[in-house]
GROMACS .gro file of N, CA and C in nm:
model
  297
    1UNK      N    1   1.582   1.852  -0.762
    1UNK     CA    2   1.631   1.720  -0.729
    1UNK      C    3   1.514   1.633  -0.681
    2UNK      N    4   1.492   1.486  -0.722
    2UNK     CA    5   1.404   1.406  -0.678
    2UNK      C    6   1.453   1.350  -0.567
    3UNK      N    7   1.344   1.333  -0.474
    3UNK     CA    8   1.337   1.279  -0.325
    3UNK      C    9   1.279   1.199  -0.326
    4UNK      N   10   1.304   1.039  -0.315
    4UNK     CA   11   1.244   0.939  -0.380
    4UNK      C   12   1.093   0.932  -0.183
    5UNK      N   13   1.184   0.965  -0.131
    5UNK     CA   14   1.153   0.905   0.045
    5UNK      C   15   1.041   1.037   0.107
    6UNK      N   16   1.059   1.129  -0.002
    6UNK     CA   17   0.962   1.276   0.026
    6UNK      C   18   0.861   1.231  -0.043
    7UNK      N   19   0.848   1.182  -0.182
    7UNK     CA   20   0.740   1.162  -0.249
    7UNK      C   21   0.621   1.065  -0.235
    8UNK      N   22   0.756   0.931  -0.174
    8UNK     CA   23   0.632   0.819  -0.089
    8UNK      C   24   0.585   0.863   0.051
    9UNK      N   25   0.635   0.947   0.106
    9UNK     CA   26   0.586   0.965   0.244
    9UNK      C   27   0.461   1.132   0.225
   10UNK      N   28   0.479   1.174   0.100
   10UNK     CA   29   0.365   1.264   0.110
   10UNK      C   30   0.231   1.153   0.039
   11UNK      N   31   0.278   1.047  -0.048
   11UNK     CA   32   0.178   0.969  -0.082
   11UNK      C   33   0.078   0.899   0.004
   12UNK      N   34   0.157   0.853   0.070
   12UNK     CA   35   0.140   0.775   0.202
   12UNK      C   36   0.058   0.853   0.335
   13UNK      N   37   0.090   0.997   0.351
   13UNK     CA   38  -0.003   1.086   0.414
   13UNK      C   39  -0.122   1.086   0.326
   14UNK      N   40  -0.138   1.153   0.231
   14UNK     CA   41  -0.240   1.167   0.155
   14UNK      C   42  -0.327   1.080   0.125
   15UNK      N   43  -0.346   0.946   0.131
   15UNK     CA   44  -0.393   0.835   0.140
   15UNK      C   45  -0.432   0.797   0.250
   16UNK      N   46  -0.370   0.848   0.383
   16UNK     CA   47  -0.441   0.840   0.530
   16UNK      C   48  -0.542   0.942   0.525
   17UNK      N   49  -0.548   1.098   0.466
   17UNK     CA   50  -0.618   1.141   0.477
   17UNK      C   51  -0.705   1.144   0.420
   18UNK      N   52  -0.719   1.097   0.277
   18UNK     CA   53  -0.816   1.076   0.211
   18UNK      C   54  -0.936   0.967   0.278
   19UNK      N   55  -0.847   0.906   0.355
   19UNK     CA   56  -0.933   0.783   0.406
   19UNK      C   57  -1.028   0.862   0.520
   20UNK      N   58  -0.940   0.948   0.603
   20UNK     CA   59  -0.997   1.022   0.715
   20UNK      C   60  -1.155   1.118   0.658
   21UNK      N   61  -1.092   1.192   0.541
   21UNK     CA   62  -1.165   1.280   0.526
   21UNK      C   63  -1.317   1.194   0.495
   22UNK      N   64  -1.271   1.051   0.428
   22UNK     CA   65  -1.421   1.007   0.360
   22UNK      C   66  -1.497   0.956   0.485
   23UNK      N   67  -1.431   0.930   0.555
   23UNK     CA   68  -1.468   0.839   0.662
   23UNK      C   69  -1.527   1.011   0.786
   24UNK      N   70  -1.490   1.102   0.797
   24UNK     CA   71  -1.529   1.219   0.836
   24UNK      C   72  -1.703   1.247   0.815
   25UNK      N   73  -1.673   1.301   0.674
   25UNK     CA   74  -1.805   1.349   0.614
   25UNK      C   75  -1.937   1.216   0.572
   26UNK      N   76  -1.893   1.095   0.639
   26UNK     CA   77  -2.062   1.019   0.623
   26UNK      C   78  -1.987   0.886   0.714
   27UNK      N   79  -2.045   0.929   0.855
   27UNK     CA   80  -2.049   0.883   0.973
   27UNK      C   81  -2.103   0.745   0.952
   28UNK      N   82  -2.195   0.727   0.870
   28UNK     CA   83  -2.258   0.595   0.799
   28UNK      C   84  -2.144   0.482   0.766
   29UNK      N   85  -2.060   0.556   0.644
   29UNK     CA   86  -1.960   0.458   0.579
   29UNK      C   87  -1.890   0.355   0.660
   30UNK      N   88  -1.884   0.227   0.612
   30UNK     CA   89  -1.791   0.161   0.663
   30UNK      C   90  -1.632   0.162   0.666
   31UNK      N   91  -1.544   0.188   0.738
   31UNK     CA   92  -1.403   0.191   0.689
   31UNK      C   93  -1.336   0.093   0.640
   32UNK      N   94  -1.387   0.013   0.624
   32UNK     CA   95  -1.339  -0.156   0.593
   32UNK      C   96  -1.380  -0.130   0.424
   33UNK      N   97  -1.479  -0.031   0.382
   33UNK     CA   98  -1.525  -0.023   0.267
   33UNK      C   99  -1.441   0.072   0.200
   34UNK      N  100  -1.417   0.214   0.272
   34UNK     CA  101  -1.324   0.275   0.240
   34UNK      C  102  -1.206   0.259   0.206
   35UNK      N  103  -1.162   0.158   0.351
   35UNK     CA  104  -0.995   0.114   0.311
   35UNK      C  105  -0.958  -0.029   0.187
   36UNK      N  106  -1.103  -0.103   0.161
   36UNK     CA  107  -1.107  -0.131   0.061
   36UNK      C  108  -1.063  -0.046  -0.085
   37UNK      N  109  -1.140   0.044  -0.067
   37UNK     CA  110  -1.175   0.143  -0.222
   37UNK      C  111  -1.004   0.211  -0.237
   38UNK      N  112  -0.978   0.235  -0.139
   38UNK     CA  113  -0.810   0.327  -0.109
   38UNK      C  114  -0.716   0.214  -0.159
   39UNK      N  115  -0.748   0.107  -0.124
   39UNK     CA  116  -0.647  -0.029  -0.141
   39UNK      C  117  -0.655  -0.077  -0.303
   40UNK      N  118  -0.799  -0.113  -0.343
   40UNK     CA  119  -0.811  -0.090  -0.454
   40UNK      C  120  -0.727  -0.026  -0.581
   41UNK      N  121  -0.783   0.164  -0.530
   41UNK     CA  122  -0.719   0.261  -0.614
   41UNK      C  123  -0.582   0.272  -0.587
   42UNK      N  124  -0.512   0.190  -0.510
   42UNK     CA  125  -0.334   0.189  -0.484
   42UNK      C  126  -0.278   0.062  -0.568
   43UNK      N  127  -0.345  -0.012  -0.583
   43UNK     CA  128  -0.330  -0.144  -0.654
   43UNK      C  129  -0.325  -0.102  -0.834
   44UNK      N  130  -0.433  -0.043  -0.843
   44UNK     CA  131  -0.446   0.034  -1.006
   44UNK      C  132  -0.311   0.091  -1.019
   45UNK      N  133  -0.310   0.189  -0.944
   45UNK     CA  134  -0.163   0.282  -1.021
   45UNK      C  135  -0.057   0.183  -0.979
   46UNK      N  136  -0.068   0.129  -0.870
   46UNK     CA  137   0.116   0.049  -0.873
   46UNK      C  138   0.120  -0.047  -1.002
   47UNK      N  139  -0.022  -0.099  -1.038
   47UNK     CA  140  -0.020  -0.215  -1.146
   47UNK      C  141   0.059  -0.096  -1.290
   48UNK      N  142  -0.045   0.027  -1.301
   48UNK     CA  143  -0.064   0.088  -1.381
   48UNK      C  144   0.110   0.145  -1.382
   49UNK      N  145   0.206   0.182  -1.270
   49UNK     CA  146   0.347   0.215  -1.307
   49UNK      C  147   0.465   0.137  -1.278
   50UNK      N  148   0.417  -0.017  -1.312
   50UNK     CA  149   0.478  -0.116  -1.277
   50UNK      C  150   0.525  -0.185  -1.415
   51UNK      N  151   0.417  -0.116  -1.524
   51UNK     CA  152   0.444  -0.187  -1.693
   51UNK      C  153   0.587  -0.173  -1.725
   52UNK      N  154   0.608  -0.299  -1.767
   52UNK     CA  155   0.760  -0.269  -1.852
   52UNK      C  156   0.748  -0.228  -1.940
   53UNK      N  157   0.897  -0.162  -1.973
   53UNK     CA  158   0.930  -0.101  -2.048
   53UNK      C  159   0.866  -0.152  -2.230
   54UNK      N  160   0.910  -0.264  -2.236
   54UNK     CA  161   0.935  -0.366  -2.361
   54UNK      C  162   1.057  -0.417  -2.407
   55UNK      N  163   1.155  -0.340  -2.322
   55UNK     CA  164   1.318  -0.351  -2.351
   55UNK      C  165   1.339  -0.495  -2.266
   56UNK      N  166   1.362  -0.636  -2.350
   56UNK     CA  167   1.373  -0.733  -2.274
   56UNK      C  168   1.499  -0.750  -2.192
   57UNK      N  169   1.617  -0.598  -2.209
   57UNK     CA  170   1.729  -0.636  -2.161
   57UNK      C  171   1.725  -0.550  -2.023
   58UNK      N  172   1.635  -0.470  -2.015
   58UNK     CA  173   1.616  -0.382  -1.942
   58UNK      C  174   1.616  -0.405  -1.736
   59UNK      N  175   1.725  -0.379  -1.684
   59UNK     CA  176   1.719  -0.426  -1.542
   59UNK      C  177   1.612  -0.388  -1.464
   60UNK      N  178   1.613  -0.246  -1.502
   60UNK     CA  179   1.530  -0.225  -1.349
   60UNK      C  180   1.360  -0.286  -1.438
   61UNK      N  181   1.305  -0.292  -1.514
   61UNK     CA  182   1.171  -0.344  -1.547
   61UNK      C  183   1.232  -0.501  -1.527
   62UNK      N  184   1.330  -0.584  -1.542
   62UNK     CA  185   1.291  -0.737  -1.515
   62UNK      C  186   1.261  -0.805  -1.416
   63UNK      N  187   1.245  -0.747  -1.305
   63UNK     CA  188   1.159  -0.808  -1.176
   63UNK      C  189   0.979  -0.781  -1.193
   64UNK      N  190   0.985  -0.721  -1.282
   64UNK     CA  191   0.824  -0.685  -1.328
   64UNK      C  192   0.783  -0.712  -1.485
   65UNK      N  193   0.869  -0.802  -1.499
   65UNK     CA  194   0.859  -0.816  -1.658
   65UNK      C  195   0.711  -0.897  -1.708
   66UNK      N  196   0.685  -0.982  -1.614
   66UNK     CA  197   0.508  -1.054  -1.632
   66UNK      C  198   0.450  -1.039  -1.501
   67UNK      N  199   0.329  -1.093  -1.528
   67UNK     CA  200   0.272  -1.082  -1.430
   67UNK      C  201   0.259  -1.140  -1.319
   68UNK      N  202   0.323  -1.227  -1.351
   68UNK     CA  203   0.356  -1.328  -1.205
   68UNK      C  204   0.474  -1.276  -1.096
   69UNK      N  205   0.603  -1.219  -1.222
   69UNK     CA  206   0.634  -1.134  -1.171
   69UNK      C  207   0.624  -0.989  -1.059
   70UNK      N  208   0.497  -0.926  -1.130
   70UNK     CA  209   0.434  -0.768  -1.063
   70UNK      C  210   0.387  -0.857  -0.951
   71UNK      N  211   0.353  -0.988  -0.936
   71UNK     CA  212   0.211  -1.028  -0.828
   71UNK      C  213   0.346  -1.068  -0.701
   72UNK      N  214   0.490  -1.116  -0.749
   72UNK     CA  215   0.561  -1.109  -0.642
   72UNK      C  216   0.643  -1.028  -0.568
   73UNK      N  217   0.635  -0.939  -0.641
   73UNK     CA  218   0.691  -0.816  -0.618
   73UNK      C  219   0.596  -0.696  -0.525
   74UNK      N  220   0.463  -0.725  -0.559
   74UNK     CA  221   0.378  -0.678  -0.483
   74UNK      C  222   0.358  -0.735  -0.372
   75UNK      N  223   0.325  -0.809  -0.342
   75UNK     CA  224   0.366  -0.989  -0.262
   75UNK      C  225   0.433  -0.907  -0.100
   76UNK      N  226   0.580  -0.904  -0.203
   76UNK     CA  227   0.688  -0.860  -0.110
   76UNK      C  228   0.677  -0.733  -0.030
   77UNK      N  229   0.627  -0.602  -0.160
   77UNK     CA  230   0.600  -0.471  -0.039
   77UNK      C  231   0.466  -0.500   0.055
   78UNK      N  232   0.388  -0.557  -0.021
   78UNK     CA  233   0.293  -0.614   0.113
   78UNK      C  234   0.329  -0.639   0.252
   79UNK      N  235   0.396  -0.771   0.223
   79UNK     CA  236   0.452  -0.763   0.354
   79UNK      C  237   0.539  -0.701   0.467
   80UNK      N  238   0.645  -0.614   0.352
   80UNK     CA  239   0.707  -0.513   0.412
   80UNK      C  240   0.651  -0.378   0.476
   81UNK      N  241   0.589  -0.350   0.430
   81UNK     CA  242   0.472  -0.228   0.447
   81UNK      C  243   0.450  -0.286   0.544
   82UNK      N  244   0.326  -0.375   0.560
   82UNK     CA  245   0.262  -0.423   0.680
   82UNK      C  246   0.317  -0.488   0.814
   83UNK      N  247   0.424  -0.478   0.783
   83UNK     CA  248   0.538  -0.557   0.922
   83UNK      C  249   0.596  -0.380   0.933
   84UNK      N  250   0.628  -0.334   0.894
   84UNK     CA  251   0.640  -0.161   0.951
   84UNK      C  252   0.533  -0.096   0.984
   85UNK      N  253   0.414  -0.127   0.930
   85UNK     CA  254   0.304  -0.042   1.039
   85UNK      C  255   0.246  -0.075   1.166
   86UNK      N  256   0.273   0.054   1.221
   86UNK     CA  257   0.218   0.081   1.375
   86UNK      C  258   0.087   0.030   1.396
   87UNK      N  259   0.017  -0.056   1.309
   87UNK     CA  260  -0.117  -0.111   1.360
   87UNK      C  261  -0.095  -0.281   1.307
   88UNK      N  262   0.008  -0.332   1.316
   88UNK     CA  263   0.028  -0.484   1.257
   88UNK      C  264  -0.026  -0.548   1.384
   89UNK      N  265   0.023  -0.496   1.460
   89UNK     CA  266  -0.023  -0.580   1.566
   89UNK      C  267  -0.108  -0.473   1.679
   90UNK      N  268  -0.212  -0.534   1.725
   90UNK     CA  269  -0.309  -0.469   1.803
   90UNK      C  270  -0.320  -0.575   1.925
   91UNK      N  271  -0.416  -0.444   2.041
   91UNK     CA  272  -0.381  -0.570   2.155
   91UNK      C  273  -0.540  -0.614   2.188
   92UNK      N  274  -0.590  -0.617   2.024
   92UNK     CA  275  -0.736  -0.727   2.028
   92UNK      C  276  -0.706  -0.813   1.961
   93UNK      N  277  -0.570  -0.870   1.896
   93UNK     CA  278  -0.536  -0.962   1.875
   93UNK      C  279  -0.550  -1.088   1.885
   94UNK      N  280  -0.601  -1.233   1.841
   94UNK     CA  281  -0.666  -1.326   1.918
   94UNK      C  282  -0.563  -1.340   1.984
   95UNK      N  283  -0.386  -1.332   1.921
   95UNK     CA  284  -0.324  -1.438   1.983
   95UNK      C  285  -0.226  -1.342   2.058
   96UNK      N  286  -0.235  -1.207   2.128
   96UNK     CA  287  -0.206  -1.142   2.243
   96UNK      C  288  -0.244  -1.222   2.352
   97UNK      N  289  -0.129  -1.239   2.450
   97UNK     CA  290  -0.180  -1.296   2.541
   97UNK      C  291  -0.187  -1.250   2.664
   98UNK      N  292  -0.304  -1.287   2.758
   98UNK     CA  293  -0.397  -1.193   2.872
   98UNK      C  294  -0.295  -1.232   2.984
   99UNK      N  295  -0.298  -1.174   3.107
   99UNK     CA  296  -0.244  -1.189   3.232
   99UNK      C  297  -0.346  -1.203   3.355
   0.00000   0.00000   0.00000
């Protein structure tokens, strides 16, 4: 049986650690470069399993049917993603405010 919520959440580990491990073994690297390259290579495959079908009647491909399409749709988990992670907001924030 497919586990849609097992498969993104082992993805989603594996992608923290990949980041860890590169960022581990060369103390040098920048992580801003890393989490670039990770962001990057997540952008490829979502573009890369985002192609429609070709079936113009097809539901689940017509929210991704062009590309303006894929770019709002990506758009959207962007923001969703990033309003659920535990680092959206930090308290070096400019606009945290001091006491």
């Amino acid at each position: 049986m497919h586990n849609p919520e097992a498969s993104f959440n082992e993805a989603f580990a594996r992608t923290v650690d990949i980041g860890n491990t590169i960022a581990d073994q060369d103390e040098q690297a920048d992580v801003w470069d890393i989490a670039d390259g990770l962001l990057a290579g997540a952008l490829q495959f979502w573009l890369y399993s985002r192609q429609p079908c070709g079936d113009p009647d097809c539901e689940d491909c017509g929210p991704v049917s062009t590309a303006a399409g894929r770019m709002a749709e990506l758009k959207r988990l962007i923001e969703q993603f990033t309003i659920e992670s535990e680092y959206f907001h930090t308290p070096q924030d400019q606009n945290v405010g001091r006491a």
